[in-house]
Short mmCIF file of C-alpha atoms in Angstrom, two decimals:
data_model
loop_
_atom_site.label_atom_id
_atom_site.label_comp_id
_atom_site.label_asym_id
_atom_site.label_seq_id
_atom_site.Cartn_x
_atom_site.Cartn_y
_atom_site.Cartn_z
CA MET A 1 51.33 73.74 -18.69
CA ASP A 2 54.48 73.89 -16.60
CA PRO A 3 53.33 74.53 -13.08
CA ASN A 4 56.66 76.04 -12.18
CA GLN A 5 56.02 79.09 -14.24
CA PRO A 6 54.35 81.93 -12.41
CA VAL A 7 50.73 81.52 -13.33
CA THR A 8 48.84 84.73 -13.22
CA GLU A 9 45.81 84.35 -15.35
CA ASN A 10 45.78 80.98 -17.03
CA TYR A 11 44.99 77.50 -15.85
CA ALA A 12 48.15 75.61 -15.16
CA ASN A 13 46.72 72.24 -16.12
CA PRO A 14 44.00 72.85 -18.67
CA LYS A 15 43.65 69.26 -19.75
CA THR A 16 43.28 68.00 -16.21
CA CYS A 17 40.70 70.68 -15.53
CA PHE A 18 38.90 69.64 -18.65
CA PHE A 19 38.72 66.01 -17.61
CA HIS A 20 37.76 67.01 -14.09
CA VAL A 21 34.73 68.78 -15.47
CA LEU A 22 34.06 66.44 -18.36
CA PHE A 23 32.74 63.39 -16.54
CA LYS A 24 30.68 65.39 -14.08
CA ALA A 25 29.06 67.34 -16.88
CA ALA A 26 28.60 64.22 -18.99
CA ALA A 27 26.85 62.36 -16.17
CA LEU A 28 24.53 65.28 -15.46
CA ALA A 29 23.86 65.96 -19.12
CA PHE A 30 23.22 62.34 -19.93
CA TYR A 31 20.83 61.99 -17.04
CA ILE A 32 18.90 65.10 -17.95
CA LEU A 33 18.80 64.62 -21.69
CA SER A 34 18.45 60.89 -21.87
CA ALA A 35 14.77 60.96 -21.16
CA ILE A 36 14.34 62.53 -24.57
CA PHE A 37 16.28 59.91 -26.47
CA PHE A 38 16.13 56.65 -24.57
CA ASN A 39 13.14 54.75 -23.35
CA SER A 40 15.09 52.23 -21.38
CA PHE A 41 15.80 53.02 -17.76
CA VAL A 42 18.52 50.40 -17.64
CA ILE A 43 20.69 52.20 -20.16
CA ILE A 44 20.19 55.51 -18.40
CA PHE A 45 21.09 53.97 -15.06
CA VAL A 46 24.16 52.11 -16.22
CA VAL A 47 25.63 54.93 -18.29
CA THR A 48 24.95 57.64 -15.73
CA VAL A 49 26.35 55.66 -12.85
CA LEU A 50 29.32 54.61 -14.95
CA LEU A 51 30.09 58.24 -15.79
CA ALA A 52 29.69 59.23 -12.15
CA ALA A 53 32.06 56.47 -11.12
CA LEU A 54 34.61 57.56 -13.69
CA ASP A 55 34.30 61.08 -12.41
CA PHE A 56 34.86 59.86 -8.85
CA TRP A 57 37.97 57.99 -9.91
CA VAL A 58 39.37 60.87 -11.96
CA VAL A 59 38.80 63.41 -9.21
CA LYS A 60 40.19 61.24 -6.49
CA ASN A 61 43.24 60.06 -8.35
CA VAL A 62 44.04 62.63 -10.99
CA SER A 63 42.67 66.09 -10.43
CA GLY A 64 43.01 65.97 -6.66
CA ARG A 65 46.71 65.46 -6.99
CA ILE A 66 47.38 67.75 -9.88
CA LEU A 67 45.06 70.64 -9.20
CA VAL A 68 45.18 70.94 -5.43
CA GLY A 69 47.89 68.57 -4.29
CA LEU A 70 45.69 66.58 -1.95
CA ARG A 71 45.04 62.90 -1.66
CA TRP A 72 43.04 60.69 0.63
CA TRP A 73 42.57 56.98 0.95
CA ASN A 74 41.62 54.24 3.31
CA GLU A 75 43.82 51.51 4.63
CA ILE A 76 43.41 48.54 6.83
CA ASN A 77 46.37 48.26 9.13
CA ASP A 78 47.97 45.21 10.68
CA ILE A 79 45.62 44.93 13.59
CA GLY A 80 42.67 45.05 11.30
CA GLU A 81 41.53 48.58 11.89
CA SER A 82 40.37 50.83 9.17
CA VAL A 83 42.42 53.97 8.91
CA TRP A 84 41.80 57.00 6.75
CA ARG A 85 44.89 58.67 5.47
CA PHE A 86 45.18 62.18 4.20
CA GLU A 87 48.11 63.54 2.40
CA CYS A 88 49.10 66.88 1.03
CA LEU A 89 51.99 68.54 -0.63
CA ASP A 90 54.49 70.43 1.44
CA GLN A 91 53.73 74.01 2.14
CA GLU A 92 55.92 75.48 -0.53
CA SER A 93 54.26 73.55 -3.29
CA LEU A 94 50.81 74.19 -1.91
CA ALA A 95 51.48 77.89 -2.03
CA ARG A 96 52.50 77.54 -5.63
CA MET A 97 49.32 75.81 -6.71
CA ASN A 98 47.45 77.66 -9.34
CA LYS A 99 44.56 79.57 -7.79
CA LYS A 100 42.35 79.16 -10.81
CA ASP A 101 42.90 75.43 -10.84
CA SER A 102 41.89 75.00 -7.25
CA TRP A 103 38.95 77.37 -7.64
CA LEU A 104 37.69 75.27 -10.51
CA PHE A 105 38.31 72.06 -8.62
CA TRP A 106 36.34 72.98 -5.53
CA TRP A 107 33.52 74.86 -7.17
CA THR A 108 32.73 72.23 -9.78
CA MET A 109 32.64 69.61 -7.06
CA TYR A 110 30.18 71.63 -5.00
CA LEU A 111 28.07 72.58 -8.00
CA ALA A 112 27.82 69.01 -9.20
CA ALA A 113 26.64 67.85 -5.78
CA VAL A 114 24.06 70.64 -5.64
CA ALA A 115 22.86 69.75 -9.13
CA TRP A 116 22.36 66.14 -8.11
CA ILE A 117 20.44 67.23 -5.02
CA ILE A 118 18.13 69.33 -7.16
CA LEU A 119 17.59 66.46 -9.60
CA GLY A 120 16.87 64.23 -6.64
CA ILE A 121 14.23 66.61 -5.40
CA PHE A 122 12.65 66.58 -8.85
CA SER A 123 12.46 62.84 -8.96
CA LEU A 124 11.09 62.77 -5.41
CA ILE A 125 8.34 65.13 -6.43
CA ARG A 126 7.49 62.96 -9.38
CA PHE A 127 7.62 59.79 -7.28
CA GLN A 128 10.10 58.12 -9.58
CA ALA A 129 11.86 55.69 -7.32
CA ASP A 130 14.18 54.29 -9.98
CA TYR A 131 15.52 57.68 -10.96
CA LEU A 132 15.91 58.48 -7.30
CA LEU A 133 18.17 55.44 -7.10
CA VAL A 134 20.39 56.81 -9.86
CA VAL A 135 20.53 60.22 -8.26
CA GLY A 136 21.24 58.64 -4.90
CA VAL A 137 24.23 56.73 -6.20
CA CYS A 138 25.69 59.74 -8.01
CA LEU A 139 25.12 61.96 -5.02
CA THR A 140 26.86 59.49 -2.73
CA LEU A 141 29.89 59.52 -4.97
CA SER A 142 30.06 63.31 -5.16
CA ILE A 143 29.64 63.72 -1.45
CA ALA A 144 32.27 61.10 -0.72
CA ASN A 145 34.77 63.04 -2.74
CA ILE A 146 33.80 66.35 -1.19
CA ILE A 147 34.13 64.99 2.32
CA GLY A 148 37.41 63.28 1.56
CA PHE A 149 39.02 66.34 0.08
CA THR A 150 37.65 68.72 2.68
CA LYS A 151 39.09 66.59 5.46
CA CYS A 152 42.31 66.44 3.52
CA ARG A 153 42.43 70.20 3.18
CA LYS A 154 41.75 70.72 6.89
CA ASP A 155 44.49 68.26 7.62
CA ALA A 156 46.81 70.15 5.31
CA LYS A 157 46.04 73.42 7.08
CA LYS A 158 46.73 71.88 10.45
CA GLN A 159 50.05 70.57 9.20
CA ILE A 160 50.95 73.94 7.76
CA GLN A 161 50.22 75.58 11.08
CA ALA A 162 52.22 72.99 12.92
CA PHE A 163 55.06 73.40 10.49
CA ALA A 164 54.88 77.16 10.74
CA THR A 165 55.00 77.18 14.52
CA GLN A 166 57.78 74.66 14.45
CA THR A 167 59.73 76.76 11.97
CA ILE A 168 59.16 79.92 13.94
CA ALA A 169 60.25 78.21 17.12
CA SER A 170 63.38 76.78 15.55
CA ARG A 171 64.28 80.07 13.90
CA PHE A 172 63.67 81.91 17.12
CA SER A 173 65.93 79.60 19.03
CA SER A 174 68.66 79.76 16.39
CA THR A 175 68.42 83.56 16.38
CA LEU A 176 68.79 83.53 20.12
CA GLN A 177 71.79 81.29 19.87
CA SER A 178 73.49 83.44 17.28
CA ALA A 179 72.70 86.54 19.33
CA PHE A 180 74.28 84.97 22.38
CA SER A 181 77.30 83.82 20.46
CA VAL A 182 77.91 87.34 19.24
CA ILE A 183 77.66 88.72 22.74
CA MET B 1 40.81 53.05 -4.52
CA SER B 2 43.77 55.07 -3.99
CA HIS B 3 45.75 54.99 -7.10
CA GLN B 4 48.60 56.95 -8.14
CA GLN B 5 48.32 59.15 -11.06
CA ASN B 6 51.52 59.20 -12.84
CA TYR B 7 52.25 60.62 -16.17
CA GLY B 8 55.59 60.18 -17.79
CA ASP B 9 58.35 61.66 -15.83
CA THR B 10 62.07 61.45 -15.60
CA ILE B 11 62.11 59.99 -12.12
CA PRO B 12 62.33 56.25 -12.41
CA LEU B 13 59.93 54.26 -10.34
CA HIS B 14 61.26 51.72 -7.93
CA SER B 15 60.98 48.45 -9.77
CA SER B 16 58.85 46.77 -7.16
CA SER B 17 56.89 49.82 -6.25
CA GLN B 18 53.29 49.01 -6.69
CA SER B 19 51.61 51.17 -4.15
CA ASP B 20 51.26 54.82 -3.60
CA ILE B 21 52.97 54.42 -0.30
CA ASP B 22 56.01 52.77 -1.76
CA GLU B 23 56.35 55.40 -4.40
CA ILE B 24 55.90 58.22 -1.97
CA GLU B 25 58.47 56.75 0.30
CA ASN B 26 60.96 56.41 -2.50
CA LEU B 27 60.35 59.94 -3.56
CA ILE B 28 60.64 61.18 -0.03
CA HIS B 29 64.01 59.57 0.21
CA SER B 30 65.14 60.93 -3.09
CA SER B 31 63.78 64.37 -2.42
CA LEU B 32 65.22 64.40 1.08
CA SER B 33 68.55 63.63 -0.44
CA SER B 34 68.08 66.59 -2.74
CA SER B 35 67.15 68.64 0.32
CA SER B 36 63.51 69.29 -0.10
CA PRO B 37 62.07 71.14 2.87
CA VAL B 38 59.30 69.06 4.35
CA PRO B 39 58.22 65.65 3.37
CA PRO B 40 54.51 65.46 3.11
CA ALA B 41 53.11 63.79 6.13
CA SER B 42 49.92 61.98 6.51
CA SER B 43 47.96 61.71 9.65
CA ALA B 44 45.41 59.22 10.67
CA ARG B 45 41.97 60.37 11.47
CA THR B 46 41.43 57.70 14.07
CA PRO B 47 43.14 57.77 17.42
CA SER B 48 45.57 55.11 16.29
CA PRO B 49 49.14 56.33 16.71
CA PRO B 50 49.78 59.17 14.33
CA ARG B 51 52.80 58.71 12.21
CA ALA B 52 54.91 61.56 11.09
CA GLN B 53 55.75 60.04 7.77
CA ILE B 54 53.96 58.20 5.12
CA PRO B 55 53.45 54.91 6.85
CA VAL B 56 54.95 51.87 5.33
CA SER B 57 54.27 48.83 7.38
CA SER B 58 56.34 45.77 6.80
CA SER B 59 53.28 43.76 6.13
CA LEU B 60 52.05 46.15 3.53
CA PRO B 61 50.02 44.19 1.07
CA PRO B 62 51.57 43.79 -2.31
CA LEU B 63 48.69 45.50 -3.96
CA PRO B 64 47.89 49.12 -3.34
CA PRO B 65 45.14 50.10 -0.98
CA THR B 66 42.06 50.55 -2.88
CA SER B 67 39.56 53.16 -3.38
CA HIS B 68 36.80 54.31 -1.31
CA LYS B 69 33.33 53.24 -2.21
CA PRO B 70 32.44 52.68 -5.65
CA LEU B 71 32.72 51.69 -8.72
CA PRO B 72 33.46 50.07 -11.79
CA VAL B 73 36.70 49.40 -13.37
CA PRO B 74 37.46 51.83 -16.09
CA VAL B 75 37.29 49.23 -18.77
CA VAL B 76 35.49 51.66 -21.00
CA PRO B 77 37.69 54.58 -20.18
CA SER B 78 40.79 52.68 -21.05
CA VAL B 79 39.89 53.57 -24.59
CA ARG B 80 39.38 57.21 -23.85
CA ILE B 81 41.85 57.83 -21.12
CA PRO B 82 45.04 57.15 -23.03
CA ALA B 83 44.50 60.63 -24.34
CA ALA B 84 44.92 61.82 -20.77
CA PRO B 85 48.51 60.71 -20.27
CA ALA B 86 49.49 63.18 -22.93
CA ILE B 87 48.58 65.87 -20.42
CA PRO B 88 51.07 65.36 -17.75
CA SER B 89 53.94 64.15 -19.81
CA SER B 90 54.51 67.75 -20.70
CA SER B 91 53.71 69.04 -17.24
CA ASN B 92 55.86 68.51 -14.15
CA PRO B 93 59.07 67.76 -15.95
CA ARG B 94 61.56 68.50 -13.23
CA SER B 95 59.18 69.31 -10.46
CA GLY B 96 60.66 66.80 -8.05
CA ILE B 97 64.05 68.35 -8.04
CA GLU B 98 62.64 71.79 -7.47
CA GLY B 99 61.09 70.63 -4.23
CA PHE B 100 57.55 70.27 -5.43
CA GLY B 101 57.11 67.40 -3.06
CA PRO B 102 56.39 63.79 -3.72
CA PRO B 103 52.80 63.68 -4.86
CA PRO B 104 53.27 65.37 -8.22
CA ASN B 105 56.31 63.23 -8.69
CA THR B 106 54.29 60.12 -8.19
CA LEU B 107 52.52 61.17 -11.35
CA THR B 108 55.03 59.24 -13.31
CA GLU B 109 52.96 56.33 -14.33
CA PRO B 110 50.75 56.54 -17.35
CA VAL B 111 47.08 56.17 -16.63
CA TRP B 112 47.02 52.91 -18.53
CA ASP B 113 49.33 51.41 -15.91
CA THR B 114 47.04 52.54 -13.15
CA VAL B 115 44.10 51.00 -14.93
CA LYS B 116 45.96 47.74 -15.38
CA ARG B 117 46.91 47.72 -11.73
CA ASP B 118 43.33 48.28 -10.69
CA LEU B 119 42.19 45.46 -12.90
CA SER B 120 44.79 43.13 -11.47
CA ARG B 121 43.72 44.11 -7.97
CA ILE B 122 40.17 43.17 -8.76
CA VAL B 123 41.26 39.84 -10.20
CA SER B 124 43.38 39.05 -7.18
CA ASN B 125 40.62 40.01 -4.76
CA LEU B 126 38.30 37.79 -6.69
CA LYS B 127 40.70 34.89 -6.50
CA LEU B 128 41.18 35.41 -2.78
CA VAL B 129 37.52 35.44 -2.00
CA VAL B 130 35.89 33.06 -4.36
CA PHE B 131 38.44 30.39 -5.11
CA PRO B 132 40.19 28.05 -2.70
CA ASN B 133 43.48 29.46 -1.57
CA PRO B 134 45.80 29.39 1.46
CA TYR B 135 44.54 32.71 2.85
CA ARG B 136 41.10 31.46 3.57
CA GLU B 137 42.11 30.48 7.07
CA ASP B 138 42.86 34.08 7.83
CA PRO B 139 40.02 36.05 6.36
CA GLY B 140 41.04 39.35 7.84
CA LYS B 141 44.25 39.29 5.95
CA ALA B 142 42.73 38.06 2.76
CA LEU B 143 40.64 41.03 1.85
CA ARG B 144 42.94 43.69 3.24
CA ASP B 145 42.85 45.62 -0.01
CA TRP B 146 39.15 45.91 -0.28
CA ASP B 147 37.82 47.69 -3.27
CA LEU B 148 34.28 48.32 -4.32
CA TRP B 149 34.85 48.32 -8.05
CA GLY B 150 34.62 44.56 -8.41
CA PRO B 151 31.42 44.30 -6.39
CA PHE B 152 29.86 47.16 -8.28
CA PHE B 153 30.70 45.54 -11.57
CA PHE B 154 29.26 42.20 -10.44
CA ILE B 155 26.05 43.73 -9.15
CA VAL B 156 25.51 45.68 -12.35
CA PHE B 157 26.29 42.61 -14.40
CA LEU B 158 23.81 40.51 -12.47
CA GLY B 159 21.18 43.21 -12.88
CA LEU B 160 21.84 43.40 -16.59
CA VAL B 161 21.67 39.65 -17.07
CA LEU B 162 18.42 39.44 -15.15
CA SER B 163 17.08 42.33 -17.13
CA TRP B 164 18.01 40.69 -20.44
CA SER B 165 16.40 37.44 -19.37
CA ALA B 166 13.18 39.16 -18.51
CA SER B 167 10.75 39.46 -21.35
CA VAL B 168 8.68 42.16 -19.71
CA LYS B 169 9.36 44.96 -17.21
CA LYS B 170 13.07 44.97 -17.88
CA SER B 171 13.69 48.25 -16.15
CA GLU B 172 11.94 47.23 -12.96
CA VAL B 173 13.87 43.99 -12.84
CA PHE B 174 17.17 45.78 -13.14
CA ALA B 175 16.30 48.41 -10.58
CA VAL B 176 14.98 45.85 -8.13
CA ALA B 177 17.98 43.59 -8.53
CA PHE B 178 20.43 46.43 -8.06
CA ALA B 179 18.61 47.92 -5.08
CA VAL B 180 18.10 44.58 -3.36
CA LEU B 181 21.72 43.57 -3.75
CA ALA B 182 23.15 46.91 -2.71
CA ALA B 183 20.80 47.42 0.21
CA GLY B 184 21.16 43.77 1.14
CA ALA B 185 24.92 44.05 1.36
CA VAL B 186 24.66 47.12 3.58
CA ILE B 187 22.07 45.53 5.83
CA LEU B 188 24.02 42.30 6.15
CA THR B 189 27.08 44.25 7.17
CA LEU B 190 25.09 46.18 9.75
CA ASN B 191 23.74 42.87 10.99
CA VAL B 192 27.22 41.59 11.66
CA LEU B 193 28.24 44.82 13.33
CA LEU B 194 25.17 44.87 15.53
CA LEU B 195 25.80 41.28 16.58
CA GLY B 196 29.00 42.55 18.11
CA GLY B 197 31.15 41.27 15.32
CA HIS B 198 34.48 42.72 14.30
CA ILE B 199 34.36 43.53 10.70
CA ILE B 200 35.13 46.59 8.74
CA PHE B 201 32.19 48.06 6.91
CA PHE B 202 33.73 48.45 3.48
CA GLN B 203 35.63 45.21 3.74
CA SER B 204 32.40 43.37 4.31
CA LEU B 205 30.60 45.18 1.51
CA SER B 206 33.45 44.30 -0.76
CA LEU B 207 33.37 40.68 0.32
CA LEU B 208 29.65 40.25 -0.18
CA GLY B 209 29.96 41.79 -3.60
CA TYR B 210 32.75 39.49 -4.66
CA CYS B 211 30.80 36.47 -3.45
CA LEU B 212 28.19 37.34 -6.05
CA PHE B 213 30.54 36.21 -8.76
CA PRO B 214 29.33 32.57 -8.82
CA LEU B 215 25.74 33.76 -9.04
CA ASP B 216 26.75 35.97 -11.95
CA ILE B 217 28.06 32.92 -13.75
CA GLY B 218 24.91 31.01 -12.86
CA ALA B 219 22.71 33.80 -14.16
CA LEU B 220 24.66 33.94 -17.39
CA ILE B 221 24.29 30.20 -17.93
CA CYS B 222 20.60 30.43 -17.18
CA LEU B 223 20.28 33.23 -19.69
CA LEU B 224 21.78 31.04 -22.38
CA LYS B 225 20.00 27.82 -21.51
CA ASP B 226 16.32 28.19 -20.79
CA ASN B 227 15.46 24.77 -19.41
CA VAL B 228 13.99 24.85 -15.90
CA ILE B 229 15.76 21.71 -14.66
CA VAL B 230 19.10 22.98 -15.88
CA LYS B 231 18.40 26.31 -14.23
CA ILE B 232 17.63 24.73 -10.90
CA ILE B 233 20.76 22.62 -10.95
CA VAL B 234 23.01 25.46 -12.03
CA VAL B 235 21.54 27.89 -9.54
CA SER B 236 21.83 25.50 -6.62
CA MET B 237 25.45 24.76 -7.47
CA THR B 238 26.40 28.41 -7.77
CA LEU B 239 24.40 29.23 -4.67
CA ALA B 240 26.36 26.64 -2.70
CA TRP B 241 29.58 28.09 -4.12
CA SER B 242 28.64 31.63 -3.10
CA SER B 243 27.73 30.59 0.40
CA TRP B 244 30.92 28.58 0.73
CA ALA B 245 32.87 31.65 -0.35
CA ALA B 246 31.19 33.92 2.15
CA TYR B 247 31.27 31.51 5.06
CA PRO B 248 34.78 31.96 6.50
CA PHE B 249 34.70 35.73 6.50
CA MET B 250 31.34 36.02 8.12
CA SER B 251 31.78 33.28 10.65
CA THR B 252 35.11 34.44 11.98
CA ALA B 253 33.85 37.95 12.39
CA VAL B 254 31.34 37.13 15.10
CA ASN B 255 31.16 35.31 18.39
CA PRO B 256 30.94 31.54 17.68
CA ARG B 257 27.57 31.30 19.40
CA ARG B 258 26.17 33.82 16.98
CA LYS B 259 27.59 32.37 13.84
CA ALA B 260 24.26 31.13 12.60
CA LEU B 261 22.66 34.51 13.21
CA ALA B 262 25.24 36.15 11.04
CA LEU B 263 25.32 33.53 8.31
CA TYR B 264 21.64 32.85 7.91
CA PRO B 265 20.75 36.26 6.40
CA VAL B 266 23.61 36.00 3.94
CA PHE B 267 22.38 32.60 2.84
CA LEU B 268 18.86 33.96 2.64
CA MET B 269 19.91 36.77 0.39
CA TYR B 270 21.73 34.49 -1.98
CA VAL B 271 18.78 32.09 -2.01
CA SER B 272 16.43 34.90 -2.94
CA VAL B 273 18.75 36.00 -5.73
CA GLY B 274 18.81 32.38 -6.87
CA PHE B 275 15.03 32.28 -6.96
CA LEU B 276 15.03 35.50 -8.92
CA ILE B 277 17.33 33.90 -11.48
CA ILE B 278 15.22 30.77 -11.77
CA ALA B 279 11.93 32.56 -11.88
CA ILE B 280 12.82 35.06 -14.58
CA ASP B 281 11.56 34.02 -17.97
#
């Protein structure tokens, strides 16, 4: 699990990946299967939303950092404005991130959101307002994470470009200088 | 809730470092000294002055900035998650020195510490909002580290208590209570914003959620003691407490001539929750 080793085919952080998927799958599974076992809507609601919240927390704080090196949060600064902050690893480390890890990270996030949308459509069709509430909450959480990390990734790309142009410019100028010093 | 994820590492944390930003800054300094190429930079999405480095303002609140939207404190997961720290203790051993950049190196704290820090943040937010304290004169500063985990927990708790008290239609009671409280908080916030008030959306949601704490206590007492007179007294006391807690934040956010317009709906919402508590049998 040492991310410094060249990872060609295996997941670099299998346990993190496992937890990343675990809570999403547990929330979806519990929601879908609970109708068979439980009669009480309250239990379904509380457990499903609890699992979705845990998933949100794990993705935002654990797997985001470990699997893709991104992080986002919100701050309120001194003058009382709300500021969203996005952070990423430096370019070298980003390039070293395991491809499989990040593939898993993004695709499970998207798939989970799509699954909740489908479940929401089902409960709309059946006119079950309470289940729609559950789906709504879980969907909000998934989408919040997706938006946060997508913005973070765009931000990271912009920074990489800026860094790259800056590096190219500085190297260019130093090459020029060394060329001139030789002449 | 931004939290750091840190799993045992060789890099010692700064002893007072409690926030992601502090840790990142420390690690930037240490990694800069070991010549890492580029410190990770963060940029603000809003037009406020972009900073090239992880911003650390001198008035940074002692507690870490908290998460986005929801949800509940991982009280349950604290049982399960201690398995998780085993993960990273074996990963990222020397990654800082090899220029991996600060964020993986901030994974030095076991998850249990993060959970404890989140819990303490909720407790301190609760104390700031609901109990008398010196920060009440400056509401903007008081709830700087908003988090939605406390409010979520309180809303769910209130819904559960109401549902337990109800002898019939338990599910509907819970769903109605949850939806009314959640939608009510959003609508009240929009009300303040539309009145031209200066309040931050999530801060206000967080505040309104924390002010439910007295009503939670009231509902719990009413659950245990079923006498109508006792219920009325308890509910009115906790209602007054909730409104008192919410008053400074709401009133300072709007134009003084519109104070009543902003406060009345809040009071109305708490009164209706109070009636719900009394009327449930």
